[in-house]
Amino acid sequence: MKILVVGSGGREHALCWKIARSPLVKKLYCAPGNPGTAAIADNVPVNADDIAGLVRFAKKEGIDLTVIGPEGPLCAGVVDAFTKEKLLCFGPNKAAAELEGSKTFARELCRKHRLPGPAFWVFEDHQQARSFLDNREDGPIVVKASGLAAGKGVTVCKNSAEAKAAAAECLEKRRFGEAGSKVVFEECLQGPEVSIITLTDGQTIVPLEPARDHKPVFDGDKGPNTGGMGVVTPVNLMPRMASQIESQIVFPAVHAMNREGRRYQGFLYAGLMLTQQGPRVLEFNCRLGDPETQPLLMRLTSDLVPLLLATAEGRLDELEAPVWDKRVAVCVVACSGGYPGDFKKGFPITGLDRVDAGDDLQVFHAGTAQKPGGDVLTAGGRVLAVTALGADIEAARARAYAALGKIEFAGMHYRKDIGLPRQ
Ligand code: AMP
Ligand code: GLY
């Protein structure tokens, strides 16, 4: 088979790494890819958002399956464009991807179909948003840009004053452009978080192993939110919590989408908070998480390709459940100085060749660039995702951090507490 992976982050490097191991694959492409994917696939100079260009390439090369990594092209209808040309493309179509593309849609779906989530209020008008804040009892509240904002559109506010500032960033200063033309205020929930990613063709539902992301930029969950600074998988869930997640959230979400006439095929990611009252939906994403993918795929021992094919073709019921390595995986993301705010690019990365990569240790590239024969340079906020397996969490942590210790670039920073017990 010929497979095309679309995207250029750490998630897509991990997807290429896993797909390249399948005996079904004769040729692997990545559009546009990064220096990490270049080592295992042919990078194609077509941007992930260039839907017409992707369709053209898939037709010309006779691609059997295209796998979309990021939410941007999914929400813009890449799957619909491929399907129209009778090309097989993995991921939800535009109508189904709205579950991530619009937080307002996702919240209203939860309300209508009784999926447990925080109380919420939607505003387009800045004055109305301010007077709502003036008229409630002061206290914590969460402010979210309704549209896509690369994981940076959420502010957890301690009080109404902070919430006013966050709402003004969206509605007045248009920091997130059109994506912030609506804001969602949410009741502020408390508890540990878990990412539950499920493979579904709209009928059969196959949950992957639970993973825990670390969103804030600094140790101890301090500082602004990022796309994700590190992940541990698996996460031990109490049996009651695990069954509530399945019966109150994952299954009802897939069925709710069917009832709305938006059959969901692809990876469905539920970001959950495990509160004293049970699991609550924080967000849905229409794709694999980044960096959740990196440690999850390192622990997946089954071939991923048949799972992707069966999902896209609507026959997931024909497959055996995936098999997981029993070991723990820890992924730590190394970032550019300043991320998630402004940062400089173009610094050489040294030490990559000193890392002894193998089945239990991988350095996935995210924001990197390389001219032919030149150094690997930083080219984004999240630069590398160092991912290790270990017999237990301490062993996996030790392996990941030892590898990180060999790598250097100007301004590099990463969390030191990924996988440590929560304070
Ligand atoms: P999201 O992108 O919607 O998952 O939000 C990013 C992060 O903000 C989450 O991982 C949580 O840590 C936090 N967050 C989002 N919504 C809430 C909420 N309603 N209550 C408390 N924290 C939240
Ligand atoms: N790591 C969080 C996300 O991919 O949205």
mmCIF file with all atom_site columns, N, CA, C and O in Angstrom, residues 306-328:
data_model
loop_
_atom_site.group_PDB
_atom_site.id
_atom_site.type_symbol
_atom_site.label_atom_id
_atom_site.label_alt_id
_atom_site.label_comp_id
_atom_site.label_asym_id
_atom_site.label_entity_id
_atom_site.label_seq_id
_atom_site.pdbx_PDB_ins_code
_atom_site.Cartn_x
_atom_site.Cartn_y
_atom_site.Cartn_z
_atom_site.occupancy
_atom_site.B_iso_or_equiv
_atom_site.pdbx_formal_charge
_atom_site.auth_seq_id
_atom_site.auth_comp_id
_atom_site.auth_asym_id
_atom_site.auth_atom_id
_atom_site.pdbx_PDB_model_num
ATOM 1  N N  . PRO A 1 306 ? -4.178  -1.680 9.710  1.00 0.00 ? 306 PRO A N  1
ATOM 2  C CA . PRO A 1 306 ? -5.519  -2.287 9.560  1.00 0.00 ? 306 PRO A CA 1
ATOM 3  C C  . PRO A 1 306 ? -6.581  -1.554 10.372 1.00 0.00 ? 306 PRO A C  1
ATOM 4  O O  . PRO A 1 306 ? -7.732  -1.454 9.932  1.00 0.00 ? 306 PRO A O  1
ATOM 5  N N  . LEU A 1 307 ? -6.207  -1.017 11.530 1.00 0.00 ? 307 LEU A N  1
ATOM 6  C CA . LEU A 1 307 ? -7.168  -0.267 12.348 1.00 0.00 ? 307 LEU A CA 1
ATOM 7  C C  . LEU A 1 307 ? -7.606  1.012  11.626 1.00 0.00 ? 307 LEU A C  1
ATOM 8  O O  . LEU A 1 307 ? -8.788  1.370  11.610 1.00 0.00 ? 307 LEU A O  1
ATOM 9  N N  . LEU A 1 308 ? -6.643  1.701  11.008 1.00 0.00 ? 308 LEU A N  1
ATOM 10 C CA . LEU A 1 308 ? -6.975  2.936  10.284 1.00 0.00 ? 308 LEU A CA 1
ATOM 11 C C  . LEU A 1 308 ? -7.856  2.629  9.075  1.00 0.00 ? 308 LEU A C  1
ATOM 12 O O  . LEU A 1 308 ? -8.863  3.302  8.836  1.00 0.00 ? 308 LEU A O  1
ATOM 13 N N  . LEU A 1 309 ? -7.486  1.576  8.335  1.00 0.00 ? 309 LEU A N  1
ATOM 14 C CA . LEU A 1 309 ? -8.256  1.204  7.145  1.00 0.00 ? 309 LEU A CA 1
ATOM 15 C C  . LEU A 1 309 ? -9.685  0.828  7.510  1.00 0.00 ? 309 LEU A C  1
ATOM 16 O O  . LEU A 1 309 ? -10.643 1.303  6.897  1.00 0.00 ? 309 LEU A O  1
ATOM 17 N N  . ALA A 1 310 ? -9.825  -0.013 8.552  1.00 0.00 ? 310 ALA A N  1
ATOM 18 C CA . ALA A 1 310 ? -11.160 -0.493 8.935  1.00 0.00 ? 310 ALA A CA 1
ATOM 19 C C  . ALA A 1 310 ? -12.029 0.662  9.432  1.00 0.00 ? 310 ALA A C  1
ATOM 20 O O  . ALA A 1 310 ? -13.235 0.687  9.185  1.00 0.00 ? 310 ALA A O  1
ATOM 21 N N  . THR A 1 311 ? -11.415 1.617  10.100 1.00 0.00 ? 311 THR A N  1
ATOM 22 C CA . THR A 1 311 ? -12.180 2.778  10.580 1.00 0.00 ? 311 THR A CA 1
ATOM 23 C C  . THR A 1 311 ? -12.676 3.604  9.397  1.00 0.00 ? 311 THR A C  1
ATOM 24 O O  . THR A 1 311 ? -13.854 3.972  9.327  1.00 0.00 ? 311 THR A O  1
ATOM 25 N N  . ALA A 1 312 ? -11.768 3.884  8.472  1.00 0.00 ? 312 ALA A N  1
ATOM 26 C CA . ALA A 1 312 ? -12.139 4.718  7.317  1.00 0.00 ? 312 ALA A CA 1
ATOM 27 C C  . ALA A 1 312 ? -13.167 4.009  6.444  1.00 0.00 ? 312 ALA A C  1
ATOM 28 O O  . ALA A 1 312 ? -13.999 4.652  5.809  1.00 0.00 ? 312 ALA A O  1
ATOM 29 N N  . GLU A 1 313 ? -13.125 2.657  6.423  1.00 0.00 ? 313 GLU A N  1
ATOM 30 C CA . GLU A 1 313 ? -14.053 1.904  5.569  1.00 0.00 ? 313 GLU A CA 1
ATOM 31 C C  . GLU A 1 313 ? -15.302 1.470  6.310  1.00 0.00 ? 313 GLU A C  1
ATOM 32 O O  . GLU A 1 313 ? -16.155 0.781  5.749  1.00 0.00 ? 313 GLU A O  1
ATOM 33 N N  . GLY A 1 314 ? -15.411 1.818  7.590  1.00 0.00 ? 314 GLY A N  1
ATOM 34 C CA . GLY A 1 314 ? -16.626 1.509  8.345  1.00 0.00 ? 314 GLY A CA 1
ATOM 35 C C  . GLY A 1 314 ? -16.800 0.040  8.670  1.00 0.00 ? 314 GLY A C  1
ATOM 36 O O  . GLY A 1 314 ? -17.917 -0.467 8.706  1.00 0.00 ? 314 GLY A O  1
ATOM 37 N N  . ARG A 1 315 ? -15.700 -0.669 8.917  1.00 0.00 ? 315 ARG A N  1
ATOM 38 C CA . ARG A 1 315 ? -15.810 -2.094 9.269  1.00 0.00 ? 315 ARG A CA 1
ATOM 39 C C  . ARG A 1 315 ? -14.890 -2.440 10.437 1.00 0.00 ? 315 ARG A C  1
ATOM 40 O O  . ARG A 1 315 ? -14.229 -3.475 10.451 1.00 0.00 ? 315 ARG A O  1
ATOM 41 N N  . LEU A 1 316 ? -14.902 -1.553 11.411 1.00 0.00 ? 316 LEU A N  1
ATOM 42 C CA . LEU A 1 316 ? -14.038 -1.729 12.583 1.00 0.00 ? 316 LEU A CA 1
ATOM 43 C C  . LEU A 1 316 ? -14.458 -2.966 13.391 1.00 0.00 ? 316 LEU A C  1
ATOM 44 O O  . LEU A 1 316 ? -13.653 -3.545 14.119 1.00 0.00 ? 316 LEU A O  1
ATOM 45 N N  . ASP A 1 317 ? -15.731 -3.388 13.259 1.00 0.00 ? 317 ASP A N  1
ATOM 46 C CA . ASP A 1 317 ? -16.214 -4.576 13.979 1.00 0.00 ? 317 ASP A CA 1
ATOM 47 C C  . ASP A 1 317 ? -15.482 -5.844 13.547 1.00 0.00 ? 317 ASP A C  1
ATOM 48 O O  . ASP A 1 317 ? -15.486 -6.843 14.263 1.00 0.00 ? 317 ASP A O  1
ATOM 49 N N  . GLU A 1 318 ? -14.808 -5.820 12.393 1.00 0.00 ? 318 GLU A N  1
ATOM 50 C CA . GLU A 1 318 ? -14.130 -7.032 11.904 1.00 0.00 ? 318 GLU A CA 1
ATOM 51 C C  . GLU A 1 318 ? -12.790 -7.260 12.592 1.00 0.00 ? 318 GLU A C  1
ATOM 52 O O  . GLU A 1 318 ? -12.183 -8.308 12.436 1.00 0.00 ? 318 GLU A O  1
ATOM 53 N N  . LEU A 1 319 ? -12.293 -6.256 13.320 1.00 0.00 ? 319 LEU A N  1
ATOM 54 C CA . LEU A 1 319 ? -10.919 -6.352 13.845 1.00 0.00 ? 319 LEU A CA 1
ATOM 55 C C  . LEU A 1 319 ? -10.856 -6.769 15.310 1.00 0.00 ? 319 LEU A C  1
ATOM 56 O O  . LEU A 1 319 ? -11.775 -6.497 16.082 1.00 0.00 ? 319 LEU A O  1
ATOM 57 N N  . GLU A 1 320 ? -9.750  -7.423 15.642 1.00 0.00 ? 320 GLU A N  1
ATOM 58 C CA . GLU A 1 320 ? -9.454  -7.734 17.050 1.00 0.00 ? 320 GLU A CA 1
ATOM 59 C C  . GLU A 1 320 ? -9.147  -6.437 17.790 1.00 0.00 ? 320 GLU A C  1
ATOM 60 O O  . GLU A 1 320 ? -8.660  -5.477 17.179 1.00 0.00 ? 320 GLU A O  1
ATOM 61 N N  . ALA A 1 321 ? -9.354  -6.440 19.099 1.00 0.00 ? 321 ALA A N  1
ATOM 62 C CA . ALA A 1 321 ? -8.997  -5.261 19.902 1.00 0.00 ? 321 ALA A CA 1
ATOM 63 C C  . ALA A 1 321 ? -7.475  -5.060 19.840 1.00 0.00 ? 321 ALA A C  1
ATOM 64 O O  . ALA A 1 321 ? -6.722  -6.035 19.772 1.00 0.00 ? 321 ALA A O  1
ATOM 65 N N  . PRO A 1 322 ? -7.011  -3.818 19.850 1.00 0.00 ? 322 PRO A N  1
ATOM 66 C CA . PRO A 1 322 ? -5.564  -3.580 19.813 1.00 0.00 ? 322 PRO A CA 1
ATOM 67 C C  . PRO A 1 322 ? -4.857  -4.125 21.051 1.00 0.00 ? 322 PRO A C  1
ATOM 68 O O  . PRO A 1 322 ? -5.452  -4.219 22.121 1.00 0.00 ? 322 PRO A O  1
ATOM 69 N N  . VAL A 1 323 ? -3.596  -4.472 20.885 1.00 0.00 ? 323 VAL A N  1
ATOM 70 C CA . VAL A 1 323 ? -2.797  -5.011 21.991 1.00 0.00 ? 323 VAL A CA 1
ATOM 71 C C  . VAL A 1 323 ? -1.777  -3.952 22.400 1.00 0.00 ? 323 VAL A C  1
ATOM 72 O O  . VAL A 1 323 ? -1.169  -3.290 21.552 1.00 0.00 ? 323 VAL A O  1
ATOM 73 N N  . TRP A 1 324 ? -1.587  -3.806 23.718 1.00 0.00 ? 324 TRP A N  1
ATOM 74 C CA . TRP A 1 324 ? -0.712  -2.760 24.252 1.00 0.00 ? 324 TRP A CA 1
ATOM 75 C C  . TRP A 1 324 ? 0.472   -3.356 24.989 1.00 0.00 ? 324 TRP A C  1
ATOM 76 O O  . TRP A 1 324 ? 0.310   -4.342 25.721 1.00 0.00 ? 324 TRP A O  1
ATOM 77 N N  . ASP A 1 325 ? 1.615   -2.762 24.836 1.00 0.00 ? 325 ASP A N  1
ATOM 78 C CA . ASP A 1 325 ? 2.790   -3.077 25.645 1.00 0.00 ? 325 ASP A CA 1
ATOM 79 C C  . ASP A 1 325 ? 2.431   -2.744 27.096 1.00 0.00 ? 325 ASP A C  1
ATOM 80 O O  . ASP A 1 325 ? 1.862   -1.684 27.365 1.00 0.00 ? 325 ASP A O  1
ATOM 81 N N  . LYS A 1 326 ? 2.768   -3.643 28.016 1.00 0.00 ? 326 LYS A N  1
ATOM 82 C CA . LYS A 1 326 ? 2.387   -3.424 29.422 1.00 0.00 ? 326 LYS A CA 1
ATOM 83 C C  . LYS A 1 326 ? 3.207   -2.301 30.071 1.00 0.00 ? 326 LYS A C  1
ATOM 84 O O  . LYS A 1 326 ? 2.867   -1.794 31.130 1.00 0.00 ? 326 LYS A O  1
ATOM 85 N N  . ARG A 1 327 ? 4.313   -1.958 29.435 1.00 0.00 ? 327 ARG A N  1
ATOM 86 C CA . ARG A 1 327 ? 5.189   -0.963 30.058 1.00 0.00 ? 327 ARG A CA 1
ATOM 87 C C  . ARG A 1 327 ? 4.564   0.436  30.055 1.00 0.00 ? 327 ARG A C  1
ATOM 88 O O  . ARG A 1 327 ? 3.588   0.689  29.341 1.00 0.00 ? 327 ARG A O  1
ATOM 89 N N  . VAL A 1 328 ? 5.160   1.305  30.844 1.00 0.00 ? 328 VAL A N  1
ATOM 90 C CA . VAL A 1 328 ? 4.688   2.692  30.941 1.00 0.00 ? 328 VAL A CA 1
ATOM 91 C C  . VAL A 1 328 ? 5.478   3.534  29.945 1.00 0.00 ? 328 VAL A C  1
ATOM 92 O O  . VAL A 1 328 ? 6.667   3.284  29.727 1.00 0.00 ? 328 VAL A O  1
#
